Amino acid sequence: MKAGGLSRRLSRFLRNLAFRMKVARVPKTIRSKPPINIVTLLMMAFAVFILAGGVYSFVEIMSGRSLTMLPRSGGWTFIYPGNLNMQTISESLISGIMYFLGGAGVYLLLRSVRLAYRPRQAYLTMILGLILTLIVVYYSSSLLQSKIAG
């Protein structure tokens, strides 16, 4: 027997074994990749959930200590004053909406760049995206300042 014959037989045996281990063949329609737009939207939704404090809100709801509104001397508020470590459910919903609108504004700004050959539509899309992004930045910073001030 040749010296290379054993290694060839072993490699052929291992290839055949690997082929035999693929017992369950998945149909090609199931193996297809999801569209990139759907994957991107799901990743953005997950990021907004995490950044808005969705995990904190979920833990608060499960522990039974969740608050949606807080009483104050002037009425009710949804902002937990003077504490950055705690938040109400309404506060996380509003911050999640702010993150979503900020992402939509940035998307509109990027979309306006693609519309270079349609100047009117590009200009309107850019203005709308810029206004939306500036509104989100303003309201997010004012929410944070009112939370810090107490």
GROMACS .gro file of N, CA and C in nm:
model
  450
    1MET      N    1   0.084  -0.117   0.000
    1MET     CA    2   0.000   0.000   0.000
    1MET      C    3   0.089   0.124   0.000
    2LYS      N    4   0.049   0.221  -0.078
    2LYS     CA    5   0.128   0.343  -0.089
    2LYS      C    6   0.107   0.430   0.035
    3ALA      N    7   0.200   0.520   0.058
    3ALA     CA    8   0.192   0.607   0.176
    3ALA      C    9   0.077   0.706   0.164
    4GLY      N   10   0.050   0.754   0.043
    4GLY     CA   11  -0.058   0.851   0.024
    4GLY      C   12  -0.195   0.786   0.015
    5GLY      N   13  -0.200   0.654  -0.003
    5GLY     CA   14  -0.327   0.584  -0.018
    5GLY      C   15  -0.412   0.588   0.107
    6LEU      N   16  -0.349   0.578   0.223
    6LEU     CA   17  -0.423   0.580   0.349
    6LEU      C   18  -0.484   0.717   0.374
    7SER      N   19  -0.408   0.821   0.347
    7SER     CA   20  -0.462   0.955   0.370
    7SER      C   21  -0.575   0.986   0.272
    8ARG      N   22  -0.565   0.936   0.147
    8ARG     CA   23  -0.673   0.955   0.051
    8ARG      C   24  -0.799   0.882   0.094
    9ARG      N   25  -0.781   0.758   0.140
    9ARG     CA   26  -0.896   0.681   0.186
    9ARG      C   27  -0.961   0.747   0.307
   10LEU      N   28  -0.880   0.795   0.399
   10LEU     CA   29  -0.933   0.860   0.518
   10LEU      C   30  -1.008   0.988   0.482
   11SER      N   31  -0.952   1.067   0.392
   11SER     CA   32  -1.020   1.191   0.353
   11SER      C   33  -1.150   1.160   0.279
   12ARG      N   34  -1.151   1.057   0.192
   12ARG     CA   35  -1.274   1.019   0.123
   12ARG      C   36  -1.378   0.969   0.222
   13PHE      N   37  -1.334   0.889   0.321
   13PHE     CA   38  -1.426   0.839   0.422
   13PHE      C   39  -1.487   0.954   0.502
   14LEU      N   40  -1.405   1.052   0.539
   14LEU     CA   41  -1.456   1.166   0.616
   14LEU      C   42  -1.551   1.251   0.533
   15ARG      N   43  -1.521   1.268   0.403
   15ARG     CA   44  -1.613   1.343   0.317
   15ARG      C   45  -1.745   1.270   0.304
   16ASN      N   46  -1.740   1.138   0.285
   16ASN     CA   47  -1.864   1.061   0.275
   16ASN      C   48  -1.941   1.064   0.406
   17LEU      N   49  -1.870   1.060   0.518
   17LEU     CA   50  -1.936   1.067   0.648
   17LEU      C   51  -2.004   1.203   0.666
   18ALA      N   52  -1.936   1.309   0.626
   18ALA     CA   53  -1.996   1.442   0.636
   18ALA      C   54  -2.118   1.452   0.545
   19PHE      N   55  -2.112   1.389   0.427
   19PHE     CA   56  -2.227   1.392   0.337
   19PHE      C   57  -2.343   1.312   0.396
   20ARG      N   58  -2.313   1.200   0.460
   20ARG     CA   59  -2.419   1.119   0.520
   20ARG      C   60  -2.482   1.187   0.641
   21MET      N   61  -2.408   1.271   0.709
   21MET     CA   62  -2.461   1.339   0.826
   21MET      C   63  -2.565   1.445   0.789
   22LYS      N   64  -2.567   1.487   0.665
   22LYS     CA   65  -2.666   1.585   0.619
   22LYS      C   66  -2.794   1.512   0.585
   23VAL      N   67  -2.859   1.457   0.684
   23VAL     CA   68  -2.979   1.376   0.663
   23VAL      C   69  -3.097   1.464   0.629
   24ALA      N   70  -3.122   1.566   0.710
   24ALA     CA   71  -3.239   1.650   0.690
   24ALA      C   72  -3.206   1.761   0.591
   25ARG      N   73  -3.263   1.753   0.476
   25ARG     CA   74  -3.245   1.857   0.375
   25ARG      C   75  -3.358   1.958   0.391
   26VAL      N   76  -3.321   2.084   0.406
   26VAL     CA   77  -3.419   2.190   0.419
   26VAL      C   78  -3.456   2.237   0.279
   27PRO      N   79  -3.587   2.256   0.252
   27PRO     CA   80  -3.624   2.305   0.119
   27PRO      C   81  -3.560   2.440   0.090
   28LYS      N   82  -3.539   2.466  -0.037
   28LYS     CA   83  -3.468   2.588  -0.077
   28LYS      C   84  -3.546   2.714  -0.041
   29THR      N   85  -3.679   2.706  -0.039
   29THR     CA   86  -3.759   2.824  -0.005
   29THR      C   87  -3.738   2.865   0.141
   30ILE      N   88  -3.714   2.769   0.227
   30ILE     CA   89  -3.691   2.801   0.368
   30ILE      C   90  -3.549   2.853   0.388
   31ARG      N   91  -3.456   2.805   0.310
   31ARG     CA   92  -3.317   2.847   0.324
   31ARG      C   93  -3.291   2.987   0.270
   32SER      N   94  -3.386   3.046   0.199
   32SER     CA   95  -3.362   3.176   0.139
   32SER      C   96  -3.347   3.283   0.246
   33LYS      N   97  -3.269   3.384   0.215
   33LYS     CA   98  -3.242   3.491   0.310
   33LYS      C   99  -3.360   3.589   0.311
   34PRO      N  100  -3.388   3.649   0.429
   34PRO     CA  101  -3.492   3.751   0.432
   34PRO      C  102  -3.442   3.879   0.364
   35PRO      N  103  -3.533   3.963   0.317
   35PRO     CA  104  -3.490   4.088   0.252
   35PRO      C  105  -3.412   4.177   0.349
   36ILE      N  106  -3.316   4.248   0.295
   36ILE     CA  107  -3.229   4.331   0.378
   36ILE      C  108  -3.307   4.445   0.444
   37ASN      N  109  -3.414   4.492   0.381
   37ASN     CA  110  -3.495   4.599   0.441
   37ASN      C  111  -3.560   4.551   0.571
   38ILE      N  112  -3.612   4.429   0.569
   38ILE     CA  113  -3.678   4.376   0.688
   38ILE      C  114  -3.576   4.353   0.799
   39VAL      N  115  -3.461   4.302   0.764
   39VAL     CA  116  -3.355   4.280   0.864
   39VAL      C  117  -3.311   4.413   0.925
   40THR      N  118  -3.297   4.515   0.842
   40THR     CA  119  -3.257   4.647   0.891
   40THR      C  120  -3.362   4.705   0.984
   41LEU      N  121  -3.489   4.695   0.946
   41LEU     CA  122  -3.595   4.747   1.032
   41LEU      C  123  -3.602   4.672   1.165
   42LEU      N  124  -3.585   4.541   1.162
   42LEU     CA  125  -3.587   4.465   1.287
   42LEU      C  126  -3.469   4.502   1.377
   43MET      N  127  -3.353   4.524   1.318
   43MET     CA  128  -3.237   4.564   1.398
   43MET      C  129  -3.256   4.703   1.457
   44MET      N  130  -3.314   4.794   1.380
   44MET     CA  131  -3.340   4.928   1.432
   44MET      C  132  -3.445   4.925   1.542
   45ALA      N  133  -3.549   4.843   1.525
   45ALA     CA  134  -3.652   4.831   1.629
   45ALA      C  135  -3.593   4.774   1.757
   46PHE      N  136  -3.504   4.677   1.745
   46PHE     CA  137  -3.438   4.620   1.863
   46PHE      C  138  -3.350   4.725   1.931
   47ALA      N  139  -3.277   4.803   1.852
   47ALA     CA  140  -3.191   4.907   1.909
   47ALA      C  141  -3.274   5.014   1.980
   48VAL      N  142  -3.386   5.054   1.921
   48VAL     CA  143  -3.474   5.152   1.985
   48VAL      C  144  -3.530   5.096   2.115
   49PHE      N  145  -3.568   4.968   2.114
   49PHE     CA  146  -3.620   4.904   2.235
   49PHE      C  147  -3.516   4.907   2.347
   50ILE      N  148  -3.393   4.875   2.315
   50ILE     CA  149  -3.287   4.874   2.417
   50ILE      C  150  -3.255   5.015   2.463
   51LEU      N  151  -3.239   5.109   2.369
   51LEU     CA  152  -3.201   5.246   2.406
   51LEU      C  153  -3.311   5.319   2.483
   52ALA      N  154  -3.437   5.287   2.455
   52ALA     CA  155  -3.547   5.355   2.523
   52ALA      C  156  -3.571   5.302   2.663
   53GLY      N  157  -3.502   5.196   2.700
   53GLY     CA  158  -3.520   5.140   2.834
   53GLY      C  159  -3.627   5.033   2.837
   54GLY      N  160  -3.643   4.962   2.730
   54GLY     CA  161  -3.744   4.858   2.723
   54GLY      C  162  -3.718   4.744   2.820
   55VAL      N  163  -3.593   4.710   2.840
   55VAL     CA  164  -3.559   4.602   2.933
   55VAL      C  165  -3.593   4.645   3.076
   56TYR      N  166  -3.559   4.770   3.111
   56TYR     CA  167  -3.590   4.823   3.243
   56TYR      C  168  -3.741   4.824   3.265
   57SER      N  169  -3.815   4.870   3.165
   57SER     CA  170  -3.961   4.874   3.178
   57SER      C  171  -4.019   4.734   3.191
   58PHE      N  172  -3.965   4.640   3.116
   58PHE     CA  173  -4.012   4.502   3.122
   58PHE      C  174  -3.988   4.443   3.261
   59VAL      N  175  -3.871   4.469   3.319
   59VAL     CA  176  -3.841   4.420   3.454
   59VAL      C  177  -3.932   4.486   3.556
   60GLU      N  178  -3.957   4.615   3.541
   60GLU     CA  179  -4.046   4.686   3.632
   60GLU      C  180  -4.188   4.632   3.625
   61ILE      N  181  -4.235   4.602   3.506
   61ILE     CA  182  -4.370   4.547   3.491
   61ILE      C  183  -4.378   4.409   3.555
   62MET      N  184  -4.277   4.327   3.534
   62MET     CA  185  -4.278   4.192   3.590
   62MET      C  186  -4.268   4.193   3.743
   63SER      N  187  -4.201   4.292   3.799
   63SER     CA  188  -4.188   4.299   3.944
   63SER      C  189  -4.310   4.364   4.009
   64GLY      N  190  -4.397   4.424   3.931
   64GLY     CA  191  -4.518   4.486   3.985
   64GLY      C  192  -4.496   4.626   4.038
   65ARG      N  193  -4.384   4.688   4.008
   65ARG     CA  194  -4.355   4.822   4.057
   65ARG      C  195  -4.364   4.927   3.947
   66SER      N  196  -4.431   4.897   3.839
   66SER     CA  197  -4.432   4.989   3.726
   66SER      C  198  -4.521   5.109   3.753
   67LEU      N  199  -4.475   5.224   3.710
   67LEU     CA  200  -4.550   5.348   3.721
   67LEU      C  201  -4.566   5.408   3.582
   68THR      N  202  -4.684   5.460   3.555
   68THR     CA  203  -4.702   5.529   3.428
   68THR      C  204  -4.706   5.680   3.448
   69MET      N  205  -4.760   5.724   3.560
   69MET     CA  206  -4.767   5.867   3.592
   69MET      C  207  -4.728   5.885   3.738
   70LEU      N  208  -4.671   6.002   3.769
   70LEU     CA  209  -4.631   6.034   3.906
   70LEU      C  210  -4.706   6.157   3.954
   71PRO      N  211  -4.756   6.157   4.078
   71PRO     CA  212  -4.823   6.277   4.130
   71PRO      C  213  -4.720   6.383   4.170
   72ARG      N  214  -4.753   6.507   4.139
   72ARG     CA  215  -4.671   6.622   4.180
   72ARG      C  216  -4.763   6.726   4.241
   73SER      N  217  -4.706   6.832   4.291
   73SER     CA  218  -4.788   6.936   4.353
   73SER      C  219  -4.875   7.007   4.250
   74GLY      N  220  -4.827   7.019   4.127
   74GLY     CA  221  -4.903   7.088   4.024
   74GLY      C  222  -4.989   6.996   3.939
   75GLY      N  223  -4.991   6.869   3.968
   75GLY     CA  224  -5.067   6.772   3.889
   75GLY      C  225  -4.986   6.645   3.868
   76TRP      N  226  -5.013   6.580   3.759
   76TRP     CA  227  -4.946   6.454   3.728
   76TRP      C  228  -4.837   6.476   3.624
   77THR      N  229  -4.732   6.396   3.631
   77THR     CA  230  -4.624   6.403   3.532
   77THR      C  231  -4.580   6.262   3.495
   78PHE      N  232  -4.523   6.248   3.378
   78PHE     CA  233  -4.471   6.118   3.337
   78PHE      C  234  -4.319   6.111   3.351
   79ILE      N  235  -4.257   6.222   3.391
   79ILE     CA  236  -4.111   6.227   3.407
   79ILE      C  237  -4.076   6.198   3.552
   80TYR      N  238  -3.983   6.108   3.572
   80TYR     CA  239  -3.934   6.078   3.707
   80TYR      C  240  -3.832   6.186   3.742
   81PRO      N  241  -3.869   6.286   3.825
   81PRO     CA  242  -3.782   6.402   3.845
   81PRO      C  243  -3.663   6.373   3.936
   82GLY      N  244  -3.550   6.433   3.901
   82GLY     CA  245  -3.432   6.430   3.985
   82GLY      C  246  -3.357   6.299   3.989
   83ASN      N  247  -3.390   6.204   3.904
   83ASN     CA  248  -3.323   6.075   3.908
   83ASN      C  249  -3.307   6.022   3.766
   84LEU      N  250  -3.183   6.005   3.723
   84LEU     CA  251  -3.159   5.952   3.589
   84LEU      C  252  -3.164   5.800   3.585
   85ASN      N  253  -3.164   5.735   3.702
   85ASN     CA  254  -3.160   5.590   3.707
   85ASN      C  255  -3.298   5.525   3.703
   86MET      N  256  -3.404   5.602   3.717
   86MET     CA  257  -3.539   5.547   3.715
   86MET      C  258  -3.622   5.619   3.610
   87GLN      N  259  -3.720   5.547   3.557
   87GLN     CA  260  -3.809   5.609   3.458
   87GLN      C  261  -3.945   5.542   3.464
   88THR      N  262  -4.045   5.614   3.419
   88THR     CA  263  -4.179   5.558   3.412
   88THR      C  264  -4.198   5.489   3.278
   89ILE      N  265  -4.305   5.413   3.268
   89ILE     CA  266  -4.335   5.344   3.143
   89ILE      C  267  -4.364   5.446   3.032
   90SER      N  268  -4.436   5.552   3.067
   90SER     CA  269  -4.467   5.656   2.967
   90SER      C  270  -4.340   5.725   2.919
   91GLU      N  271  -4.246   5.744   3.008
   91GLU     CA  272  -4.120   5.808   2.970
   91GLU      C  273  -4.042   5.721   2.872
   92SER      N  274  -4.041   5.589   2.895
   92SER     CA  275  -3.971   5.504   2.799
   92SER      C  276  -4.044   5.499   2.666
   93LEU      N  277  -4.176   5.504   2.666
   93LEU     CA  278  -4.249   5.508   2.539
   93LEU      C  279  -4.219   5.636   2.462
   94ILE      N  280  -4.215   5.748   2.532
   94ILE     CA  281  -4.188   5.875   2.465
   94ILE      C  282  -4.044   5.879   2.414
   95SER      N  283  -3.949   5.829   2.492
   95SER     CA  284  -3.812   5.828   2.442
   95SER      C  285  -3.797   5.732   2.325
   96GLY      N  286  -3.869   5.621   2.325
   96GLY     CA  287  -3.868   5.530   2.210
   96GLY      C  288  -3.924   5.595   2.086
   97ILE      N  289  -4.033   5.670   2.102
   97ILE     CA  290  -4.091   5.743   1.988
   97ILE      C  291  -3.992   5.848   1.937
   98MET      N  292  -3.923   5.914   2.029
   98MET     CA  293  -3.823   6.013   1.989
   98MET      C  294  -3.709   5.949   1.909
   99TYR      N  295  -3.660   5.834   1.956
   99TYR     CA  296  -3.554   5.764   1.882
   99TYR      C  297  -3.603   5.722   1.744
  100PHE      N  298  -3.726   5.673   1.737
  100PHE     CA  299  -3.781   5.631   1.608
  100PHE      C  300  -3.792   5.749   1.512
  101LEU      N  301  -3.844   5.862   1.561
  101LEU     CA  302  -3.857   5.980   1.476
  101LEU      C  303  -3.720   6.035   1.436
  102GLY      N  304  -3.623   6.028   1.525
  102GLY     CA  305  -3.487   6.070   1.490
  102GLY      C  306  -3.428   5.983   1.381
  103GLY      N  307  -3.451   5.852   1.389
  103GLY     CA  308  -3.406   5.762   1.283
  103GLY      C  309  -3.475   5.790   1.152
  104ALA      N  310  -3.605   5.823   1.159
  104ALA     CA  311  -3.678   5.857   1.037
  104ALA      C  312  -3.625   5.987   0.976
  105GLY      N  313  -3.590   6.084   1.060
  105GLY     CA  314  -3.533   6.209   1.010
  105GLY      C  315  -3.399   6.189   0.943
  106VAL      N  316  -3.314   6.106   1.002
  106VAL     CA  317  -3.184   6.077   0.941
  106VAL      C  318  -3.203   6.001   0.810
  107TYR      N  319  -3.300   5.909   0.807
  107TYR     CA  320  -3.329   5.836   0.683
  107TYR      C  321  -3.375   5.933   0.573
  108LEU      N  322  -3.460   6.030   0.609
  108LEU     CA  323  -3.504   6.127   0.509
  108LEU      C  324  -3.388   6.213   0.460
  109LEU      N  325  -3.296   6.247   0.549
  109LEU     CA  326  -3.178   6.322   0.505
  109LEU      C  327  -3.094   6.240   0.407
  110LEU      N  328  -3.075   6.113   0.436
  110LEU     CA  329  -2.999   6.028   0.344
  110LEU      C  330  -3.075   6.006   0.213
  111ARG      N  331  -3.205   5.997   0.222
  111ARG     CA  332  -3.287   5.977   0.102
  111ARG      C  333  -3.281   6.100   0.011
  112SER      N  334  -3.270   6.218   0.070
  112SER     CA  335  -3.264   6.339  -0.012
  112SER      C  336  -3.137   6.344  -0.095
  113VAL      N  337  -3.030   6.282  -0.048
  113VAL     CA  338  -2.905   6.279  -0.125
  113VAL      C  339  -2.923   6.193  -0.250
  114ARG      N  340  -3.002   6.088  -0.240
  114ARG     CA  341  -3.025   5.999  -0.354
  114ARG      C  342  -3.111   6.064  -0.462
  115LEU      N  343  -3.184   6.168  -0.426
  115LEU     CA  344  -3.274   6.232  -0.521
  115LEU      C  345  -3.208   6.353  -0.588
  116ALA      N  346  -3.084   6.341  -0.624
  116ALA     CA  347  -3.009   6.454  -0.678
  116ALA      C  348  -3.064   6.504  -0.811
  117TYR      N  349  -3.123   6.416  -0.890
  117TYR     CA  350  -3.172   6.456  -1.021
  117TYR      C  351  -3.315   6.509  -1.017
  118ARG      N  352  -3.376   6.509  -0.901
  118ARG     CA  353  -3.507   6.571  -0.881
  118ARG      C  354  -3.491   6.675  -0.770
  119PRO      N  355  -3.447   6.795  -0.804
  119PRO     CA  356  -3.408   6.893  -0.702
  119PRO      C  357  -3.523   6.934  -0.609
  120ARG      N  358  -3.643   6.949  -0.662
  120ARG     CA  359  -3.754   6.993  -0.577
  120ARG      C  360  -3.785   6.888  -0.471
  121GLN      N  361  -3.793   6.763  -0.512
  121GLN     CA  362  -3.822   6.655  -0.418
  121GLN      C  363  -3.706   6.636  -0.320
  122ALA      N  364  -3.584   6.651  -0.368
  122ALA     CA  365  -3.467   6.638  -0.281
  122ALA      C  366  -3.466   6.748  -0.175
  123TYR      N  367  -3.499   6.870  -0.216
  123TYR     CA  368  -3.501   6.983  -0.124
  123TYR      C  369  -3.608   6.963  -0.017
  124LEU      N  370  -3.729   6.924  -0.058
  124LEU     CA  371  -3.837   6.903   0.038
  124LEU      C  372  -3.806   6.789   0.135
  125THR      N  373  -3.749   6.683   0.084
  125THR     CA  374  -3.713   6.570   0.169
  125THR      C  375  -3.604   6.609   0.267
  126MET      N  376  -3.507   6.688   0.221
  126MET     CA  377  -3.400   6.732   0.309
  126MET      C  378  -3.453   6.824   0.418
  127ILE      N  379  -3.540   6.918   0.383
  127ILE     CA  380  -3.596   7.009   0.482
  127ILE      C  381  -3.680   6.933   0.585
  128LEU      N  382  -3.762   6.839   0.539
  128LEU     CA  383  -3.844   6.761   0.631
  128LEU      C  384  -3.758   6.676   0.725
  129GLY      N  385  -3.655   6.613   0.671
  129GLY     CA  386  -3.565   6.533   0.755
  129GLY      C  387  -3.489   6.618   0.855
  130LEU      N  388  -3.444   6.736   0.812
  130LEU     CA  389  -3.370   6.825   0.901
  130LEU      C  390  -3.460   6.877   1.013
  131ILE      N  391  -3.582   6.918   0.978
  131ILE     CA  392  -3.675   6.968   1.080
  131ILE      C  393  -3.710   6.858   1.179
  132LEU      N  394  -3.736   6.739   1.128
  132LEU     CA  395  -3.769   6.626   1.216
  132LEU      C  396  -3.654   6.592   1.309
  133THR      N  397  -3.533   6.591   1.257
  133THR     CA  398  -3.416   6.561   1.340
  133THR      C  399  -3.393   6.670   1.444
  134LEU      N  400  -3.408   6.795   1.407
  134LEU     CA  401  -3.389   6.904   1.504
  134LEU      C  402  -3.496   6.903   1.613
  135ILE      N  403  -3.620   6.873   1.577
  135ILE     CA  404  -3.726   6.864   1.677
  135ILE      C  405  -3.696   6.752   1.777
  136VAL      N  406  -3.651   6.639   1.726
  136VAL     CA  407  -3.619   6.527   1.815
  136VAL      C  408  -3.503   6.562   1.907
  137VAL      N  409  -3.400   6.627   1.855
  137VAL     CA  410  -3.286   6.665   1.939
  137VAL      C  411  -3.330   6.764   2.046
  138TYR      N  412  -3.414   6.861   2.010
  138TYR     CA  413  -3.460   6.961   2.106
  138TYR      C  414  -3.545   6.897   2.216
  139TYR      N  415  -3.644   6.817   2.178
  139TYR     CA  416  -3.731   6.757   2.279
  139TYR      C  417  -3.660   6.652   2.363
  140SER      N  418  -3.566   6.581   2.306
  140SER     CA  419  -3.491   6.483   2.386
  140SER      C  420  -3.403   6.554   2.489
  141SER      N  421  -3.338   6.662   2.447
  141SER     CA  422  -3.254   6.735   2.543
  141SER      C  423  -3.339   6.805   2.649
  142SER      N  424  -3.456   6.857   2.612
  142SER     CA  425  -3.542   6.920   2.714
  142SER      C  426  -3.599   6.816   2.810
  143LEU      N  427  -3.627   6.695   2.761
  143LEU     CA  428  -3.671   6.587   2.850
  143LEU      C  429  -3.561   6.551   2.949
  144LEU      N  430  -3.439   6.543   2.901
  144LEU     CA  431  -3.326   6.510   2.988
  144LEU      C  432  -3.300   6.622   3.089
  145GLN      N  433  -3.310   6.748   3.046
  145GLN     CA  434  -3.289   6.860   3.138
  145GLN      C  435  -3.397   6.865   3.246
  146SER      N  436  -3.522   6.839   3.208
  146SER     CA  437  -3.628   6.840   3.309
  146SER      C  438  -3.614   6.722   3.404
  147LYS      N  439  -3.555   6.615   3.358
  147LYS     CA  440  -3.530   6.500   3.445
  147LYS      C  441  -3.418   6.529   3.544
  148ILE      N  442  -3.315   6.599   3.498
  148ILE     CA  443  -3.202   6.632   3.586
  148ILE      C  444  -3.242   6.739   3.687
  149ALA      N  445  -3.319   6.839   3.642
  149ALA     CA  446  -3.355   6.951   3.728
  149ALA      C  447  -3.445   6.907   3.843
  150GLY      N  448  -3.532   6.813   3.817
  150GLY     CA  449  -3.620   6.763   3.923
  150GLY      C  450  -3.731   6.854   3.941
   0.00000   0.00000   0.00000
